[in-house]
PDB file of C-alpha atoms in Angstrom:
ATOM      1  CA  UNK A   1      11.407  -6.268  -1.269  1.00 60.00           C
ATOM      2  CA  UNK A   2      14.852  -5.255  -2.376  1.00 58.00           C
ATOM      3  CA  UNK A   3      15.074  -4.730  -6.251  1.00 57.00           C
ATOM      4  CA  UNK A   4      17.535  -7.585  -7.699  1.00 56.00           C
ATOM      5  CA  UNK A   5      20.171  -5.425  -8.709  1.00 56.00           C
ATOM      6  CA  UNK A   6      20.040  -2.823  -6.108  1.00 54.00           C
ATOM      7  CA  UNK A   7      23.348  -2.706  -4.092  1.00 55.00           C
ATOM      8  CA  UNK A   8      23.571  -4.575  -0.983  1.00 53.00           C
ATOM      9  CA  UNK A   9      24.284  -1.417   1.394  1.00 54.00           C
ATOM     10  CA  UNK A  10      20.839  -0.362   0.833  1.00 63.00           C
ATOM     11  CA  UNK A  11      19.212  -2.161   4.151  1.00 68.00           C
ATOM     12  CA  UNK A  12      17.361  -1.213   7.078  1.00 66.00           C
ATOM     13  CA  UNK A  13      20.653  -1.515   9.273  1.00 72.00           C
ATOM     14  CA  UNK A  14      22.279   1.438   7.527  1.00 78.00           C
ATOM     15  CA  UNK A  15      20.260   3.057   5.421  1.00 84.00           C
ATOM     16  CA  UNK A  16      17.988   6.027   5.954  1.00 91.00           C
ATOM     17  CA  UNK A  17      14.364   4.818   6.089  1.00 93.00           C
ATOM     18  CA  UNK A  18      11.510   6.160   5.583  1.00 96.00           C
ATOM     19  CA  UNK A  19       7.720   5.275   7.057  1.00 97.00           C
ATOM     20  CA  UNK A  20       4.604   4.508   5.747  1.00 98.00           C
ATOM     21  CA  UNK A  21       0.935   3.498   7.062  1.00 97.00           C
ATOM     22  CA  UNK A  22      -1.586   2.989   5.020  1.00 97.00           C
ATOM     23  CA  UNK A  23      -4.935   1.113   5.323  1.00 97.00           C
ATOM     24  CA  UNK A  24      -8.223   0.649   2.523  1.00 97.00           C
ATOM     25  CA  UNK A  25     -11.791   0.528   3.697  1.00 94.00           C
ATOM     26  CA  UNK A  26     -14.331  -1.262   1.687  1.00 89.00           C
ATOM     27  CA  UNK A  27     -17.096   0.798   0.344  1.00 92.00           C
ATOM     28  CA  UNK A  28     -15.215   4.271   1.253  1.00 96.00           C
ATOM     29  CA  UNK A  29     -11.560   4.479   0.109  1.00 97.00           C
ATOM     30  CA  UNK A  30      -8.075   4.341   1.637  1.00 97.00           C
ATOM     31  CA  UNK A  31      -5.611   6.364   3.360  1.00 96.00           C
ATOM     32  CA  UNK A  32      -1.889   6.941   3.792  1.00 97.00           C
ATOM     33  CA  UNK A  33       0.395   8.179   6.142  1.00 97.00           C
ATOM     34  CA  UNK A  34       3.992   9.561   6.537  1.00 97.00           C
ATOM     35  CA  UNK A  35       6.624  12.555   7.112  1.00 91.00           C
ATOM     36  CA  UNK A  36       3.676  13.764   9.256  1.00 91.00           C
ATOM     37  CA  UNK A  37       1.396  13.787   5.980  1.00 95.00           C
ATOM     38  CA  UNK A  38      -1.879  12.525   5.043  1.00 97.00           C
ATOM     39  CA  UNK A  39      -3.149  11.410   1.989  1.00 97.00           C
ATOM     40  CA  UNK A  40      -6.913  10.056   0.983  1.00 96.00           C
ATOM     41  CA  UNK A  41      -8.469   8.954  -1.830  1.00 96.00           C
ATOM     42  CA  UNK A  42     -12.170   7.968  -2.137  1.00 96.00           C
ATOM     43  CA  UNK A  43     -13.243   4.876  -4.406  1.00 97.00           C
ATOM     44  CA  UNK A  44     -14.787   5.500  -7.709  1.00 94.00           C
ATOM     45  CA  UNK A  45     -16.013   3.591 -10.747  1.00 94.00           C
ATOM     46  CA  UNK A  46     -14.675  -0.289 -10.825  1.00 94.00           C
ATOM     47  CA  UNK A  47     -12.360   0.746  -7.751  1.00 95.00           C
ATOM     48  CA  UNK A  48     -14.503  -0.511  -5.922  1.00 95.00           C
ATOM     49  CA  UNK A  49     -14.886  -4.209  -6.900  1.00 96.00           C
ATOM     50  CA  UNK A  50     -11.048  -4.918  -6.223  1.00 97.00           C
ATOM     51  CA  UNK A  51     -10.683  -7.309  -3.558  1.00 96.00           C
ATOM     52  CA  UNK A  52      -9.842  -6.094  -0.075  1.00 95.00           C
ATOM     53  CA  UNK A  53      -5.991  -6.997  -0.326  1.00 95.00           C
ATOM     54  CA  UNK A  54      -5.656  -5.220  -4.154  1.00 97.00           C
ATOM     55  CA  UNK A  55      -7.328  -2.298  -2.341  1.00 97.00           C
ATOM     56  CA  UNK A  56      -4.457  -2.263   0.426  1.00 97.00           C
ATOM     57  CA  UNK A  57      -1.850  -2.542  -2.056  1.00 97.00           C
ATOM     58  CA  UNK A  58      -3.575   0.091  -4.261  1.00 97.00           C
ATOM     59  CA  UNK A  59      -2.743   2.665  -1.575  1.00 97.00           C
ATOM     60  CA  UNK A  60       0.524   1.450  -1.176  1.00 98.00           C
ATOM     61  CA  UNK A  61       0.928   2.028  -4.797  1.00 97.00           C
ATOM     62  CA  UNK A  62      -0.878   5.095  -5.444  1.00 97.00           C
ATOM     63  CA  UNK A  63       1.564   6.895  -2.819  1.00 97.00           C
ATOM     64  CA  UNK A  64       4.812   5.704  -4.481  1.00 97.00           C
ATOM     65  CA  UNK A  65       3.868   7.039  -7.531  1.00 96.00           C
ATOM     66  CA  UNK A  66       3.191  10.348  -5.957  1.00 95.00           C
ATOM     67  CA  UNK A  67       6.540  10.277  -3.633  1.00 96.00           C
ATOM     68  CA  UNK A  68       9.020   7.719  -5.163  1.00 96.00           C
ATOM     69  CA  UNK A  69      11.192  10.060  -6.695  1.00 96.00           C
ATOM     70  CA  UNK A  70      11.985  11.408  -2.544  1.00 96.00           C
ATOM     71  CA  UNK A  71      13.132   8.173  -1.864  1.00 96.00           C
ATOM     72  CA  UNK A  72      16.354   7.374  -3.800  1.00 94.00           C
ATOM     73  CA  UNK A  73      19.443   5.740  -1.170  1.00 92.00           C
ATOM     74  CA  UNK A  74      16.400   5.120   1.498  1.00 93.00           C
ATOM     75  CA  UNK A  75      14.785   1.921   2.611  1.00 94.00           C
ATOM     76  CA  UNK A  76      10.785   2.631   2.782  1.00 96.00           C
ATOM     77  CA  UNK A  77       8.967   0.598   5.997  1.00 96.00           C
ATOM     78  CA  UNK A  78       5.710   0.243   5.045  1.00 97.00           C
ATOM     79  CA  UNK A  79       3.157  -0.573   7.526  1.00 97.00           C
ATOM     80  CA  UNK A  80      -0.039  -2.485   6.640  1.00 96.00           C
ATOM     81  CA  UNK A  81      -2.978  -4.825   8.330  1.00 94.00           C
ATOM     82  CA  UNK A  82      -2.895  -6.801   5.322  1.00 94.00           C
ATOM     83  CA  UNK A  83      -0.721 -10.149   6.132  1.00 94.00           C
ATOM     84  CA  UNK A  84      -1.287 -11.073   2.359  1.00 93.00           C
ATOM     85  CA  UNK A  85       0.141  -7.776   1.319  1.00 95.00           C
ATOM     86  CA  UNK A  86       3.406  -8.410   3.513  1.00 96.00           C
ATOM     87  CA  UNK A  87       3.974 -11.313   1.765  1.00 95.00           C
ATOM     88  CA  UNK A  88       3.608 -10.049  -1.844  1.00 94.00           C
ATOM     89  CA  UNK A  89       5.596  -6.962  -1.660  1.00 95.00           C
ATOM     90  CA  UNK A  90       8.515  -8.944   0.509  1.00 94.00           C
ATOM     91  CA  UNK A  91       8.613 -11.411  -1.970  1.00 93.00           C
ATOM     92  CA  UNK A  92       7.776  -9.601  -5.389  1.00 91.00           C
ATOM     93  CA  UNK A  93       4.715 -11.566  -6.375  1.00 91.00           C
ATOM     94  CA  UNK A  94       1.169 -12.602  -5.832  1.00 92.00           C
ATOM     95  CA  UNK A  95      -2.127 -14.548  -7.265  1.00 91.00           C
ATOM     96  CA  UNK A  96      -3.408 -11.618  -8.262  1.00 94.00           C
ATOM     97  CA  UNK A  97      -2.852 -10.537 -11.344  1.00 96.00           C
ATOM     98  CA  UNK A  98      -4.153  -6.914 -10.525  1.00 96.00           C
ATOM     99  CA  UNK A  99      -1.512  -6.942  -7.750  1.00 96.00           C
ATOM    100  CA  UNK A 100       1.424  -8.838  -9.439  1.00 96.00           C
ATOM    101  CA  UNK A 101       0.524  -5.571 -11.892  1.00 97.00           C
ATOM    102  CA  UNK A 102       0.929  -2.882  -9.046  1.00 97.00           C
ATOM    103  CA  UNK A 103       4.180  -5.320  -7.487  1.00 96.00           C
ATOM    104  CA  UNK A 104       5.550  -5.219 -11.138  1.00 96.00           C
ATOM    105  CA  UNK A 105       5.399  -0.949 -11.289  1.00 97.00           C
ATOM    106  CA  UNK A 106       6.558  -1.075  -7.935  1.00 97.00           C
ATOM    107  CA  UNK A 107       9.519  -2.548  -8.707  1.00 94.00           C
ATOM    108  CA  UNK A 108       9.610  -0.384 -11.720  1.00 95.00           C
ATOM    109  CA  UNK A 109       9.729   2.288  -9.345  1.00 96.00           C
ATOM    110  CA  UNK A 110      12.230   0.646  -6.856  1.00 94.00           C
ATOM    111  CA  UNK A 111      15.184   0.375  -9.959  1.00 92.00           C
ATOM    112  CA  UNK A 112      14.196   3.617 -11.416  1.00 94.00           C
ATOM    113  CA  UNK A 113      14.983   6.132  -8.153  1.00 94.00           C
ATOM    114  CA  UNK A 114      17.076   3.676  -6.114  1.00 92.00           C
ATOM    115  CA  UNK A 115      15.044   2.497  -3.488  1.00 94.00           C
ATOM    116  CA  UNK A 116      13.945  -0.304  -1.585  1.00 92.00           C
ATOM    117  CA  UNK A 117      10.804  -1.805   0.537  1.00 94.00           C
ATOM    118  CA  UNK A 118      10.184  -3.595   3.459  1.00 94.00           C
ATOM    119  CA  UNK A 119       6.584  -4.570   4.259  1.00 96.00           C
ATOM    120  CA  UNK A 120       5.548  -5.072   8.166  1.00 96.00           C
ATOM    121  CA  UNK A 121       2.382  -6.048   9.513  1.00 96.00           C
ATOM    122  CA  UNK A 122       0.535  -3.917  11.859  1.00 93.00           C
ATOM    123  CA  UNK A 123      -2.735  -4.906  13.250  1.00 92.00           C
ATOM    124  CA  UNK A 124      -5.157  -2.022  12.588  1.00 88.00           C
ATOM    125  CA  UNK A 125      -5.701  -1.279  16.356  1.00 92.00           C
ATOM    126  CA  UNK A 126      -2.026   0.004  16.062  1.00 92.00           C
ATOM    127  CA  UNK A 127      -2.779   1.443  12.437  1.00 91.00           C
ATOM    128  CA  UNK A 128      -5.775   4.285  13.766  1.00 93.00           C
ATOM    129  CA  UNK A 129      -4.709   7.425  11.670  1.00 94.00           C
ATOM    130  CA  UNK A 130      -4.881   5.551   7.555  1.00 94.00           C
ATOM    131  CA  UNK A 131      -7.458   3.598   9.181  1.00 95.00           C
ATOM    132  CA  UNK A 132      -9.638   7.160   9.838  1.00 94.00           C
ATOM    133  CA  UNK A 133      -8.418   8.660   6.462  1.00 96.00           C
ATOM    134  CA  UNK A 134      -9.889   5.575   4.544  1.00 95.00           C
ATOM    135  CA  UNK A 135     -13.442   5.856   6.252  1.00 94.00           C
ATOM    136  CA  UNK A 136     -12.703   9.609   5.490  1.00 93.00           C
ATOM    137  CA  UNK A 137     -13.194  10.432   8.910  1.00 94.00           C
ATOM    138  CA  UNK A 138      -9.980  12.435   8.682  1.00 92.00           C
ATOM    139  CA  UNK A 139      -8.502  14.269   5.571  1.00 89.00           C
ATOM    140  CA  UNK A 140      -5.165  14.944   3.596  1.00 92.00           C
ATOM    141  CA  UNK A 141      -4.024  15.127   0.209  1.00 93.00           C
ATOM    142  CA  UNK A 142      -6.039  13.487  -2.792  1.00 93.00           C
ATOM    143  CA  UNK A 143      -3.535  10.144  -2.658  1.00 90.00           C
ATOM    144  CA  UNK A 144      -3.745  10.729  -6.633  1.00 87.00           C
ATOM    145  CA  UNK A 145      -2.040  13.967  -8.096  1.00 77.00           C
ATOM    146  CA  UNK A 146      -4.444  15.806 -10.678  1.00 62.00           C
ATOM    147  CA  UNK A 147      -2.191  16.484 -14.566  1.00 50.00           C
ATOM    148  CA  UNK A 148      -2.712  19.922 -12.859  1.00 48.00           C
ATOM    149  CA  UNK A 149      -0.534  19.397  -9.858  1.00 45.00           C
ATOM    150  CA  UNK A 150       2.416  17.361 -11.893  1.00 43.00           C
ATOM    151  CA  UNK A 151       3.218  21.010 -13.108  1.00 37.00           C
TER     152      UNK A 151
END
């Protein structure tokens, strides 16, 4: 969605934007895509009992916190299979509470470097490349920096 106090020239129609893909497998992990990038992260620990739609978000949000500073003036299209997922991010909320958490530091994000979101639903036969990097059948950078790499 579009922050509430964001100015209303940041849009789709004439602002830069930028894309992202990302998809969450079950069991394995998820995966993220864009700028010709890949990122992957493997589930670990209580990751994996989140329910499939916190898992799609969780990518979603695990790759603006690595690359939301890059994003200030733009408009980020982000791609997903999860129809639920459109919904909460377009309209800033969710039953979840785990997600209205992740929505909530999204839009944290959003005011903080001047950005906004657009969610768009992509059925996952059009989705193949976060789709592979979830089931780890293709690889990219760990979707979570190390403290080592935020130096």
């Amino acid at each position: 969605g579009f922050p509430k106090d964001s100015t209303p020239w940041l849009t789709p129609a004439v602002s830069p934007t930028v894309g992202l893909a990302t998809d969450a497998s079950g069991n394995i992990g998820c995966g993220a895509w864009s700028a010709r990038k890949f990122y992957y992260h493997r589930w670990f620990g209580t990751e994996k009992d989140m329910s499939v739609p916190e898992k799609e978000l969780y990518a979603i949000h695990r790759w603006l916190l690595r690359n939301a500073p890059k994003l200030s003036g733009t408009v980020l299209v982000a791609f997903t299979d999860s129809i639920s997922n459109v919904y909460c991010l377009n309209a800033g909320s969710s039953k979840s509470k785990l997600q209205n958490t992740m929505i909530k530091e999204i839009s944290s994000m959003q005011r903080t470097h001047h950005f906004a979101i657009v969610a768009v639903w992509l059925p996952r036969e059009f989705n193949p490349i976060p789709d592979m990097l979830s089931k780890g059948e293709l690889t990219g950078e760990n979707l979570i920096q190390s403290a080592r790499q935020h130096h």
